[in-house]
PDB file of C-alpha atoms in Angstrom:
ATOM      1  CA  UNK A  27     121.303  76.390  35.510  1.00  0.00           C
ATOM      2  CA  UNK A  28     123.445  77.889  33.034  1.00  0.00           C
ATOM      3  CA  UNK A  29     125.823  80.726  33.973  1.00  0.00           C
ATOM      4  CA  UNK A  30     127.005  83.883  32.507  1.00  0.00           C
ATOM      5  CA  UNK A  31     130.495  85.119  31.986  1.00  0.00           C
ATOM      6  CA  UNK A  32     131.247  88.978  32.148  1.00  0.00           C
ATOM      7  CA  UNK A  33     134.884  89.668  31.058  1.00  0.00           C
ATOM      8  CA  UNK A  34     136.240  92.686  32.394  1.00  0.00           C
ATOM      9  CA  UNK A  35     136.367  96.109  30.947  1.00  0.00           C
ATOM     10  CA  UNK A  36     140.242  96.127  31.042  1.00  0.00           C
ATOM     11  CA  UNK A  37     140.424  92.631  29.342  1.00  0.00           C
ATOM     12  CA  UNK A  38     138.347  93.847  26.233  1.00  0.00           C
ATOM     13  CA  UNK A  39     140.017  94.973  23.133  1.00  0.00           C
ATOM     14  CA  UNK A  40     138.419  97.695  21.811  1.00  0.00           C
ATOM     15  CA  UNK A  41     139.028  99.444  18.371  1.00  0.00           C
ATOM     16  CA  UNK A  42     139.509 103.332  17.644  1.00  0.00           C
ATOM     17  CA  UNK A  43     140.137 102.682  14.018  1.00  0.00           C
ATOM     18  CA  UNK A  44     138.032 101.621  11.141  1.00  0.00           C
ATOM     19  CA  UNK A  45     139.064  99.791   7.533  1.00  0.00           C
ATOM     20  CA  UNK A  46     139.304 101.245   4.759  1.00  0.00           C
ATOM     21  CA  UNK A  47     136.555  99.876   3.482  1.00  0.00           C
ATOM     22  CA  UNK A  48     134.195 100.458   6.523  1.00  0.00           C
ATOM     23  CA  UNK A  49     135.301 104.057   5.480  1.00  0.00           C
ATOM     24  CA  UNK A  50     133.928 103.997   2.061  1.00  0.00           C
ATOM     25  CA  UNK A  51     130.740 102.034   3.174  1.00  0.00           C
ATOM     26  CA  UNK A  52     130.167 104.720   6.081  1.00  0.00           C
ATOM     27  CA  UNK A  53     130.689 107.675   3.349  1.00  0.00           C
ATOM     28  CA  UNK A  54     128.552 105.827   0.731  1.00  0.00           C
ATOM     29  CA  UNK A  55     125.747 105.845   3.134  1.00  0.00           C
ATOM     30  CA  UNK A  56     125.838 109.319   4.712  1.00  0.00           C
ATOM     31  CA  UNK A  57     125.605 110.427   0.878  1.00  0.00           C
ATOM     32  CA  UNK A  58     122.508 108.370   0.731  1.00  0.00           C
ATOM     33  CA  UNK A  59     121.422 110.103   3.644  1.00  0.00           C
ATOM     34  CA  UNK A  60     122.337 114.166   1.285  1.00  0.00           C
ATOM     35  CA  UNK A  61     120.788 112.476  -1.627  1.00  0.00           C
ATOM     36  CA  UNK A  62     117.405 112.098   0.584  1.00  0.00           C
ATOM     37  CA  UNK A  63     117.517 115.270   1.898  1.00  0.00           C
ATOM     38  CA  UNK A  64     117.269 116.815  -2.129  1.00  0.00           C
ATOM     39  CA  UNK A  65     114.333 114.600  -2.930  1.00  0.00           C
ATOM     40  CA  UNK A  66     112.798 115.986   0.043  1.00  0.00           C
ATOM     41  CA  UNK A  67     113.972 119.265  -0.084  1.00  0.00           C
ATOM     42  CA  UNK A  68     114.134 119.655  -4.205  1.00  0.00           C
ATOM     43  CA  UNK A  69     114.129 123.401  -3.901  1.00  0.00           C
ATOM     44  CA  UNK A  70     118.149 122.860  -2.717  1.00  0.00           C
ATOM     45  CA  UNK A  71     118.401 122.466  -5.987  1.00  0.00           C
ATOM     46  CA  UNK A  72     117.399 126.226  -7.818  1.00  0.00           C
ATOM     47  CA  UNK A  73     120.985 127.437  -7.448  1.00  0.00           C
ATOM     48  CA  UNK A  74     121.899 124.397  -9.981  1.00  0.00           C
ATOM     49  CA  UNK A  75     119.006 124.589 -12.413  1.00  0.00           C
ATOM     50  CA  UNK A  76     118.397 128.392 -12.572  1.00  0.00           C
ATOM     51  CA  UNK A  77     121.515 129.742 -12.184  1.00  0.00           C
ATOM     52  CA  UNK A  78     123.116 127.984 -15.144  1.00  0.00           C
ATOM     53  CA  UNK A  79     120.564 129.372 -17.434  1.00  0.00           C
ATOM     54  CA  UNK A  80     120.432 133.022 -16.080  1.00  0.00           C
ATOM     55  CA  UNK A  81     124.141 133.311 -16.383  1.00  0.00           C
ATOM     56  CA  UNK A  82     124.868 131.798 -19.767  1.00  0.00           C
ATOM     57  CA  UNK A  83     121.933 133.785 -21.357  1.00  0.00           C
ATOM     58  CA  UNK A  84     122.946 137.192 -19.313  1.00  0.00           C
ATOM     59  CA  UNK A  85     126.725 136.641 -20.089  1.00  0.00           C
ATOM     60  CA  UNK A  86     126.618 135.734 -23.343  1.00  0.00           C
ATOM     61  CA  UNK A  87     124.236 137.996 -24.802  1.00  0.00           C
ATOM     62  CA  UNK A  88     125.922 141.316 -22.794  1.00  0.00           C
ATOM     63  CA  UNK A  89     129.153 140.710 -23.206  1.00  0.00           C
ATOM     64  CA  UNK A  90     129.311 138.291 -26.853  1.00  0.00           C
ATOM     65  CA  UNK A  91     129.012 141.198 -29.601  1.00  0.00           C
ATOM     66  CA  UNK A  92     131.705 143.970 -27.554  1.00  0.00           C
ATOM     67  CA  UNK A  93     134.107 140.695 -26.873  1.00  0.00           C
ATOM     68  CA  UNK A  94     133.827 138.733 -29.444  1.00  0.00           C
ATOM     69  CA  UNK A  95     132.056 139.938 -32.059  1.00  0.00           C
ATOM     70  CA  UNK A  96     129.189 138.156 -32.440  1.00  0.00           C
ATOM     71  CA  UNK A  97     127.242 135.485 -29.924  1.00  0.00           C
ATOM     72  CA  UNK A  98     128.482 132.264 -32.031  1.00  0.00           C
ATOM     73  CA  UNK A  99     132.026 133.479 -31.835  1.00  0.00           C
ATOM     74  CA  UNK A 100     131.702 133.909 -27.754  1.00  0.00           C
ATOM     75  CA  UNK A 101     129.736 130.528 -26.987  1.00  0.00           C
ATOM     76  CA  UNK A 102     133.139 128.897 -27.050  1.00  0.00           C
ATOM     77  CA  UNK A 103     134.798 131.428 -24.633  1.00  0.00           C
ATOM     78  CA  UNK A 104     131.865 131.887 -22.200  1.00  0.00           C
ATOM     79  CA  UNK A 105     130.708 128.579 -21.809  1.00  0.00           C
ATOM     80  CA  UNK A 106     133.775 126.808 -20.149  1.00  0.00           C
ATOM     81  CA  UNK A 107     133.750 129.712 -18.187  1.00  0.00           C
ATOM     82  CA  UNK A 108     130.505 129.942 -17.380  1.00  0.00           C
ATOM     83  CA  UNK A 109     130.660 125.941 -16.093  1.00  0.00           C
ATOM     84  CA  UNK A 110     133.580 126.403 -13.987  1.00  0.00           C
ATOM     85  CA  UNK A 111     132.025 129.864 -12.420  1.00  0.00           C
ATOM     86  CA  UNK A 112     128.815 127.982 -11.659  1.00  0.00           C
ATOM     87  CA  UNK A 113     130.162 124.853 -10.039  1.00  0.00           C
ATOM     88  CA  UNK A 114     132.649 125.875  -8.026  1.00  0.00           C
ATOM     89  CA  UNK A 115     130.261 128.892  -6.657  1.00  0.00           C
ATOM     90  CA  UNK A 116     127.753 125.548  -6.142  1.00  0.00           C
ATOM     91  CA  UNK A 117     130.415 124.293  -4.036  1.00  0.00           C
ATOM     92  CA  UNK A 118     129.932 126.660  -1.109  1.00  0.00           C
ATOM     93  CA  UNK A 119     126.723 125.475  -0.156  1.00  0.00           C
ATOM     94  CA  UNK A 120     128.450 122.420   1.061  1.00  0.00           C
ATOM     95  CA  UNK A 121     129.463 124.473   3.838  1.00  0.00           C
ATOM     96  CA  UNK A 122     126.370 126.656   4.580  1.00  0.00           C
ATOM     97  CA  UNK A 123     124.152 123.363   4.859  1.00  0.00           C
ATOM     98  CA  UNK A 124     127.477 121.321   7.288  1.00  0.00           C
ATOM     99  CA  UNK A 125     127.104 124.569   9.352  1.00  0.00           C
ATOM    100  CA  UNK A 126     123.268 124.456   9.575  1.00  0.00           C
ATOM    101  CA  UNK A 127     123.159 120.617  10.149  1.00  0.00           C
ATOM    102  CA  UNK A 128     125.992 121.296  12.644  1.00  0.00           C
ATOM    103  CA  UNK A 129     124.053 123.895  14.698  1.00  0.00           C
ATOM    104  CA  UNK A 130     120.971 121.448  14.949  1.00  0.00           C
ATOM    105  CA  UNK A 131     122.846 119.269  16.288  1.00  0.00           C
ATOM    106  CA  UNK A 132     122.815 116.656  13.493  1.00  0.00           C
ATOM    107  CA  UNK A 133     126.547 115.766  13.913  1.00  0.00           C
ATOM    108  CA  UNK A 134     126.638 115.314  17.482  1.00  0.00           C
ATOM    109  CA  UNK A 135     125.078 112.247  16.885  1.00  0.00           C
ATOM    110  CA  UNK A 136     127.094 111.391  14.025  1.00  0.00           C
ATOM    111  CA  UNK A 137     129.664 111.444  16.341  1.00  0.00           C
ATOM    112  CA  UNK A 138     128.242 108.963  18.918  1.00  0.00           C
ATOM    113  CA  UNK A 139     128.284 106.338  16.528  1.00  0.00           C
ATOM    114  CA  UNK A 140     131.161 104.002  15.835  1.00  0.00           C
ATOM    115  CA  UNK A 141     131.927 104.863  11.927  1.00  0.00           C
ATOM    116  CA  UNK A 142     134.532 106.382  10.116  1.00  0.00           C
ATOM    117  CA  UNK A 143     135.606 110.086  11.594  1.00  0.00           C
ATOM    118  CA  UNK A 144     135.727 111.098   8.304  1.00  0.00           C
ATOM    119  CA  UNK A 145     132.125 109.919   6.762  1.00  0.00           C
ATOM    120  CA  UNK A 146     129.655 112.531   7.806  1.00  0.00           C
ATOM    121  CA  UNK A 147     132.216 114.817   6.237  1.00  0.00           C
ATOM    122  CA  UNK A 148     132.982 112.533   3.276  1.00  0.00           C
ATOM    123  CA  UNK A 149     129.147 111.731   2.353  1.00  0.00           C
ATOM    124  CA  UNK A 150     128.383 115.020   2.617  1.00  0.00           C
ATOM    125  CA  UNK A 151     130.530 116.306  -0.343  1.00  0.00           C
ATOM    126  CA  UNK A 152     129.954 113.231  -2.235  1.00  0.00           C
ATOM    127  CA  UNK A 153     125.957 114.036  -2.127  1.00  0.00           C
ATOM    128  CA  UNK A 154     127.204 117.099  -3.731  1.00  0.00           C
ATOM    129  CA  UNK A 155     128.309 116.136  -6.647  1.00  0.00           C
ATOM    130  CA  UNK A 156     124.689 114.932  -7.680  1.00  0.00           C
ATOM    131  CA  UNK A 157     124.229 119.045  -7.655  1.00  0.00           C
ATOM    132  CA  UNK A 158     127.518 119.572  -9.835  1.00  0.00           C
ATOM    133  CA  UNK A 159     126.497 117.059 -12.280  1.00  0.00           C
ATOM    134  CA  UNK A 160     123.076 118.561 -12.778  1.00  0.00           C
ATOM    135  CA  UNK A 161     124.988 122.460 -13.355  1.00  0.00           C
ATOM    136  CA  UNK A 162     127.502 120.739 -15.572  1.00  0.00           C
ATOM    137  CA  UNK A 163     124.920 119.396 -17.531  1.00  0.00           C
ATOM    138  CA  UNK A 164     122.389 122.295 -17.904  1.00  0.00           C
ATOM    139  CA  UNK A 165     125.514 124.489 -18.723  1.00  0.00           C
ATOM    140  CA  UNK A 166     126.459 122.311 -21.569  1.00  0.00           C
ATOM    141  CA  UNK A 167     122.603 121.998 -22.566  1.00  0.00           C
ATOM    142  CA  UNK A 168     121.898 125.696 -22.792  1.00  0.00           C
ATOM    143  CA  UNK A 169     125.312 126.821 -24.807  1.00  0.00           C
ATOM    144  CA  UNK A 170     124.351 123.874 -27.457  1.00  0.00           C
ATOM    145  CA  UNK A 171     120.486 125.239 -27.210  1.00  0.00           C
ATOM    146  CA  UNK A 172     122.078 128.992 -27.951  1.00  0.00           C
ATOM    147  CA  UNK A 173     124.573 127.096 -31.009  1.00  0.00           C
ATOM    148  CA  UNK A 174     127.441 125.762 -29.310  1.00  0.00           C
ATOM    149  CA  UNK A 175     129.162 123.464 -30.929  1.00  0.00           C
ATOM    150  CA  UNK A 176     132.320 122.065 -29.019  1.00  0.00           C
ATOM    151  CA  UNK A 177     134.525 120.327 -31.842  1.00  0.00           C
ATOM    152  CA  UNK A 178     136.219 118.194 -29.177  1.00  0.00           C
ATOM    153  CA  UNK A 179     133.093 116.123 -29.550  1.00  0.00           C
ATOM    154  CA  UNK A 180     131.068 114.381 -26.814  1.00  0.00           C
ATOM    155  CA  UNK A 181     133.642 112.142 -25.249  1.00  0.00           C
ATOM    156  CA  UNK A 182     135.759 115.236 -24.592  1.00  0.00           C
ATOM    157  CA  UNK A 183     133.067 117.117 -23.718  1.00  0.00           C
ATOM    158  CA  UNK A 184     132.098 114.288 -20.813  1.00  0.00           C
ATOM    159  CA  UNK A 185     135.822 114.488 -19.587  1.00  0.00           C
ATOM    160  CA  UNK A 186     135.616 118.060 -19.188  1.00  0.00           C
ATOM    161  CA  UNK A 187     132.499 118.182 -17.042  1.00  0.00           C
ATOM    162  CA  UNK A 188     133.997 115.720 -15.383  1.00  0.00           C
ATOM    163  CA  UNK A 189     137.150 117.443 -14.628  1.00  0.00           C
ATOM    164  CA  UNK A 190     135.446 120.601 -13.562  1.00  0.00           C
ATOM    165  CA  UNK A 191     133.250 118.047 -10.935  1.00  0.00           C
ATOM    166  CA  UNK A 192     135.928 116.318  -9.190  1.00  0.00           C
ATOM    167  CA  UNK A 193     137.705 120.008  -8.335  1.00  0.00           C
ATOM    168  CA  UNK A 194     134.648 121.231  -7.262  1.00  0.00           C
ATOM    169  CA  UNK A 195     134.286 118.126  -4.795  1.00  0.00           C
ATOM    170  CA  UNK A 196     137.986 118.975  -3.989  1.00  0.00           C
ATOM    171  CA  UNK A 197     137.302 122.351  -3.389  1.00  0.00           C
ATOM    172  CA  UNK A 198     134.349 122.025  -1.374  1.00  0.00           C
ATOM    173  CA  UNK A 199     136.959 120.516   0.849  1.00  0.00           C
ATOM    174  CA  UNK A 200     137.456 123.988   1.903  1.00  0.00           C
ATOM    175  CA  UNK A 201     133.904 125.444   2.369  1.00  0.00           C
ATOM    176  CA  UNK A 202     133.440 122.530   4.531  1.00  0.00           C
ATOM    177  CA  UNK A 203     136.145 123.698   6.931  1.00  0.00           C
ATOM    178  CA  UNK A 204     134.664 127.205   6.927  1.00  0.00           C
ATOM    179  CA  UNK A 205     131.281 125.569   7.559  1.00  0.00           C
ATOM    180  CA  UNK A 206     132.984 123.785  10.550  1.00  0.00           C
ATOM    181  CA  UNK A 207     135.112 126.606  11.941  1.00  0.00           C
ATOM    182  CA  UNK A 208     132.493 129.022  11.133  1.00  0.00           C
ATOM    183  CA  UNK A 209     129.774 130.370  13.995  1.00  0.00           C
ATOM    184  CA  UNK A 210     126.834 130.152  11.984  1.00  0.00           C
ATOM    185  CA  UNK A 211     125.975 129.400   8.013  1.00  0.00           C
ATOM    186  CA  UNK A 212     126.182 133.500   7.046  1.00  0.00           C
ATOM    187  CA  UNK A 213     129.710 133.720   8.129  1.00  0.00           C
ATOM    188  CA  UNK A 214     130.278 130.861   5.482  1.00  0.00           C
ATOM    189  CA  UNK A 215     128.569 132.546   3.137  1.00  0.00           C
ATOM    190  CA  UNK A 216     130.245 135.609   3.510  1.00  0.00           C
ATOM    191  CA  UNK A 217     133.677 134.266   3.858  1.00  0.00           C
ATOM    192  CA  UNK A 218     133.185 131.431   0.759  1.00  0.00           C
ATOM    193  CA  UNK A 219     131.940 134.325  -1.396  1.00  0.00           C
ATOM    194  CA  UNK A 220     134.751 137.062  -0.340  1.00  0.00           C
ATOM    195  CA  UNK A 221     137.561 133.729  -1.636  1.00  0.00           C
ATOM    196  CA  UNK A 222     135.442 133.253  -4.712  1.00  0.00           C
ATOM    197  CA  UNK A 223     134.201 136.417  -6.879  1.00  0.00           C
ATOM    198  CA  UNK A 224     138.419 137.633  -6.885  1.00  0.00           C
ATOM    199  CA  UNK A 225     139.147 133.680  -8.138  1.00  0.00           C
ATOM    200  CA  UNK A 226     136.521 133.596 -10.496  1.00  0.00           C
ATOM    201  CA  UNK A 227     136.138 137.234 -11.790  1.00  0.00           C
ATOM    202  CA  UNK A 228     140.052 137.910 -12.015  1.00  0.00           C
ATOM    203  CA  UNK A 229     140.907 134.966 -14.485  1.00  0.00           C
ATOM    204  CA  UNK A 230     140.224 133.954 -17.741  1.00  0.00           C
ATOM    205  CA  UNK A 231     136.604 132.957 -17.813  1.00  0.00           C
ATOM    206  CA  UNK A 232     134.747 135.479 -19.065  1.00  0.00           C
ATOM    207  CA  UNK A 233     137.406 138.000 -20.973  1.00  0.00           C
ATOM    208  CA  UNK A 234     140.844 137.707 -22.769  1.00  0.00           C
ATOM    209  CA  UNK A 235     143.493 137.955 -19.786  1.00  0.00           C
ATOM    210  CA  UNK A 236     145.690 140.234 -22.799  1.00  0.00           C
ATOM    211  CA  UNK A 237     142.781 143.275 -22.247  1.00  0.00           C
ATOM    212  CA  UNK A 238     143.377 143.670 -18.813  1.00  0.00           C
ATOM    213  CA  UNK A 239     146.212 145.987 -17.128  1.00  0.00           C
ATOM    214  CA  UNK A 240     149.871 143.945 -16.707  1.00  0.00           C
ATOM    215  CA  UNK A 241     149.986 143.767 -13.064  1.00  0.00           C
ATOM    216  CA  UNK A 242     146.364 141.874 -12.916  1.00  0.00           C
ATOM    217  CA  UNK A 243     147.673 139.295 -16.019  1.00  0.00           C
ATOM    218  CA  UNK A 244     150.241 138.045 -13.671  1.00  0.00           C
ATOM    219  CA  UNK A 245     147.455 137.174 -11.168  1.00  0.00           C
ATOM    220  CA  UNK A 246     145.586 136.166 -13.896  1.00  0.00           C
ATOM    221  CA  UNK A 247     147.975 133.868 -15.031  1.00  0.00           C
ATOM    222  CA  UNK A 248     148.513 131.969 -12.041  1.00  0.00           C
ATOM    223  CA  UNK A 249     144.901 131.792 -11.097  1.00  0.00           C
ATOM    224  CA  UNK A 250     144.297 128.207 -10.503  1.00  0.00           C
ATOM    225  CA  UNK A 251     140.497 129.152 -11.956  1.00  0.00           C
ATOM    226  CA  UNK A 252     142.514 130.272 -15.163  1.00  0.00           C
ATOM    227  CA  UNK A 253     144.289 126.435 -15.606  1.00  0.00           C
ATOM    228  CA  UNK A 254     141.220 125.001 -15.047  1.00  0.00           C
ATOM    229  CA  UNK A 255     138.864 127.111 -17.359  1.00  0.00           C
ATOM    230  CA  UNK A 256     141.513 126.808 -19.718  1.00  0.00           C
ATOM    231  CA  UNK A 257     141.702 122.927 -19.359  1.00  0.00           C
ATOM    232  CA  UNK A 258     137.843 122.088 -20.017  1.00  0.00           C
ATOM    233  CA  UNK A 259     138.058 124.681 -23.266  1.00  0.00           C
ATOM    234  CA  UNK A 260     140.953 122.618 -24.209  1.00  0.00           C
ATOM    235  CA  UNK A 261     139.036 119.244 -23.599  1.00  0.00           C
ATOM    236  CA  UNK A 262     135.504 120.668 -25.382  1.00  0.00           C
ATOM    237  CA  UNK A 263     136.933 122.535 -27.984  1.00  0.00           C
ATOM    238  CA  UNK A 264     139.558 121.003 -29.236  1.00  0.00           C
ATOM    239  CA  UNK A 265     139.943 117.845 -27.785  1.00  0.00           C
ATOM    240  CA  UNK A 266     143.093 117.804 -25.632  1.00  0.00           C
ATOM    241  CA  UNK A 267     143.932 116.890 -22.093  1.00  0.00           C
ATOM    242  CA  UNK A 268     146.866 119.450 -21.946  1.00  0.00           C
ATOM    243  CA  UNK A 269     148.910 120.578 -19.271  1.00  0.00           C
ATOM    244  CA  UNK A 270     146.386 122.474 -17.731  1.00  0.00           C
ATOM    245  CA  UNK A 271     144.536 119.783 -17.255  1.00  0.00           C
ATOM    246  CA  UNK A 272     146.984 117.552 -15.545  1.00  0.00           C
ATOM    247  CA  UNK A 273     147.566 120.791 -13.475  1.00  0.00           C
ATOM    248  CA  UNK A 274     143.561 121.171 -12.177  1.00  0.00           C
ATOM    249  CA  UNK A 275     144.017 117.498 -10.999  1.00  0.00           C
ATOM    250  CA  UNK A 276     147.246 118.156  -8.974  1.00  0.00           C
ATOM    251  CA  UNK A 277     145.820 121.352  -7.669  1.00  0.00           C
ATOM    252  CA  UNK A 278     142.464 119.395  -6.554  1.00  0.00           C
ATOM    253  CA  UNK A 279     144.384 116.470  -4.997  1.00  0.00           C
ATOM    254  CA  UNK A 280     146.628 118.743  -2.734  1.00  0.00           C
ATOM    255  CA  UNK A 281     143.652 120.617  -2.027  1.00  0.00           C
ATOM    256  CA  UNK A 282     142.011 117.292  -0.328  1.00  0.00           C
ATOM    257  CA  UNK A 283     145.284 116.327   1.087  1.00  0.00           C
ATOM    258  CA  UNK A 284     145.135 119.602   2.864  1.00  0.00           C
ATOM    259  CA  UNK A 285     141.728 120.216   3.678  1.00  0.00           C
ATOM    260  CA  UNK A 286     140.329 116.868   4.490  1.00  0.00           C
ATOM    261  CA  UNK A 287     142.580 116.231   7.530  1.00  0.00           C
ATOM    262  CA  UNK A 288     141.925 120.000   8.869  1.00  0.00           C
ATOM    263  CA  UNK A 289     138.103 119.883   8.629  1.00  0.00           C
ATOM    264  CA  UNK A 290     137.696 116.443   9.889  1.00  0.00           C
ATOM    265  CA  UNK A 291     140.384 117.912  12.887  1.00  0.00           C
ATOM    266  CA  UNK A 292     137.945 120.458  13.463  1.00  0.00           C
ATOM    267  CA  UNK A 293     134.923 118.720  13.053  1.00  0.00           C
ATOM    268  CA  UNK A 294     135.892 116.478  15.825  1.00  0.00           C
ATOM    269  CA  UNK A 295     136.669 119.157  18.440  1.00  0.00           C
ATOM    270  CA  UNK A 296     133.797 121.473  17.536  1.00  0.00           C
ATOM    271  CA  UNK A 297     130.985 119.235  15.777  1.00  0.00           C
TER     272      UNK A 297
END
């Protein structure tokens, strides 16, 4: 008759930590889980296939002929802008949808399970940047449908919708603490919105910063929006990862640094 050892509670090692590479497995597979939720749900995706083509058409043809001149001359003005405007503003419905998965309870049982603190979080944002991609690309698409040429040619062209994808993944950094700290997903909305439409309307995406009054060109000018619009015409247009550039990707990785430790904080206390 065999017998069966039980080793005490107390004697048992247990582990509140994971590896780093249990981290990037548990992140890789709560993306999986956002990527299902699109196929299922495809109609997540309108804000990313419409909205690129309403506001390159609307902006360019309203505004091209009193800014620039003519449409050709203002495809290679709007269009970085009208990329960065759209993906970042794509960015806050990482928030809304943490806040509504949140309030069904979704997370509770995320955080039951023994993986990474920081993966429900993580995968979230990374399933994200499947909706970037898709806005970066249909941005791109519609200026060269309307005659844009971008001289920087296609490598530099791929860099700069890159770039303007990895600070929107930074930046959703911080919808997703307003989706955590937020009561419910129209408090996000209202809060992401009331950061963004200064950021993105009071820089230098859509007009030349030298037509505006002197007190809003020093905003203007430090605009973080501004660097980064600036960057991806740089990269597009003429083919140069400038300073700006190198700027975007320092303003992106303090932006995690920041961010990531505060929302996962507060996802763990109010999740």
């Amino acid at each position: 008759m065999s017998t069966i050892t039980i080793t005490p509670a107390a004697d048992r090692s247990l582990r509140n930590h994971v590896s780093l590479s249990q981290t990037v497995r548990n992140s890789f597979t709560m993306a999986y889980r956002g990527l299902l939720k699109i196929k299922r749900t495809p109609e997540q995706l309108i804000d990313v296939t419409v909205q690129p083509i309403i506001f390159t058409l609307m902006f360019t043809y309203i505004f091209g002929g009193a800014i620039a001149g003519d449409v050709a001359s203002y495809l290679p003005i709007i269009i970085p802008g009208i990329l960065v405007q759209t993906v970042i503003t794509t960015s806050v419905v990482t928030g809304i949808q943490l806040r509504e998965d949140m309030d069904k309870g979704v997370f509770d049982r995320f955080k039951s399970m023994p993986i990474a603190r920081i993966a429900p979080l993580a995968g979230a944002l990374l399933a994200d940047t499947v909706r970037y991609t898709i806005a970066t690309t249909l941005t791109f698409a519609m200026g060269f449908v309307m005659g844009y040429r971008p001289e920087g040619g296609i490598g530099f062209v791929a860099i700069a919708g890159l770039l303007v994808i990895v600070c929107a993944w930074a930046i959703s950094w911080i919808f997703a603490f307003f989706g955590v700290i937020a009561r419910n997903a129209s408090s996000v909305q209202g809060i992401s919105f009331l950061v963004l439409f200064p950021l993105t309307f009071l820089s230098n995406a859509f007009v030349n910063p030298e037509t505006m009054p002197s007190f809003l060109q020093g905003f203007v000018d430090v605009n973080p929006v501004s660097h980064l619009v600036t960057a991806v015409r740089d990269l597009a247009n003429t083919g140069v990862f400038g300073g700006d550039a190198w700027l975007a990707l320092l303003g992106a990785a303090v932006i995690v640094a920041v961010f990531a430790p505060l929302t996962v904080r507060a996802y763990m206390r109010r999740a």
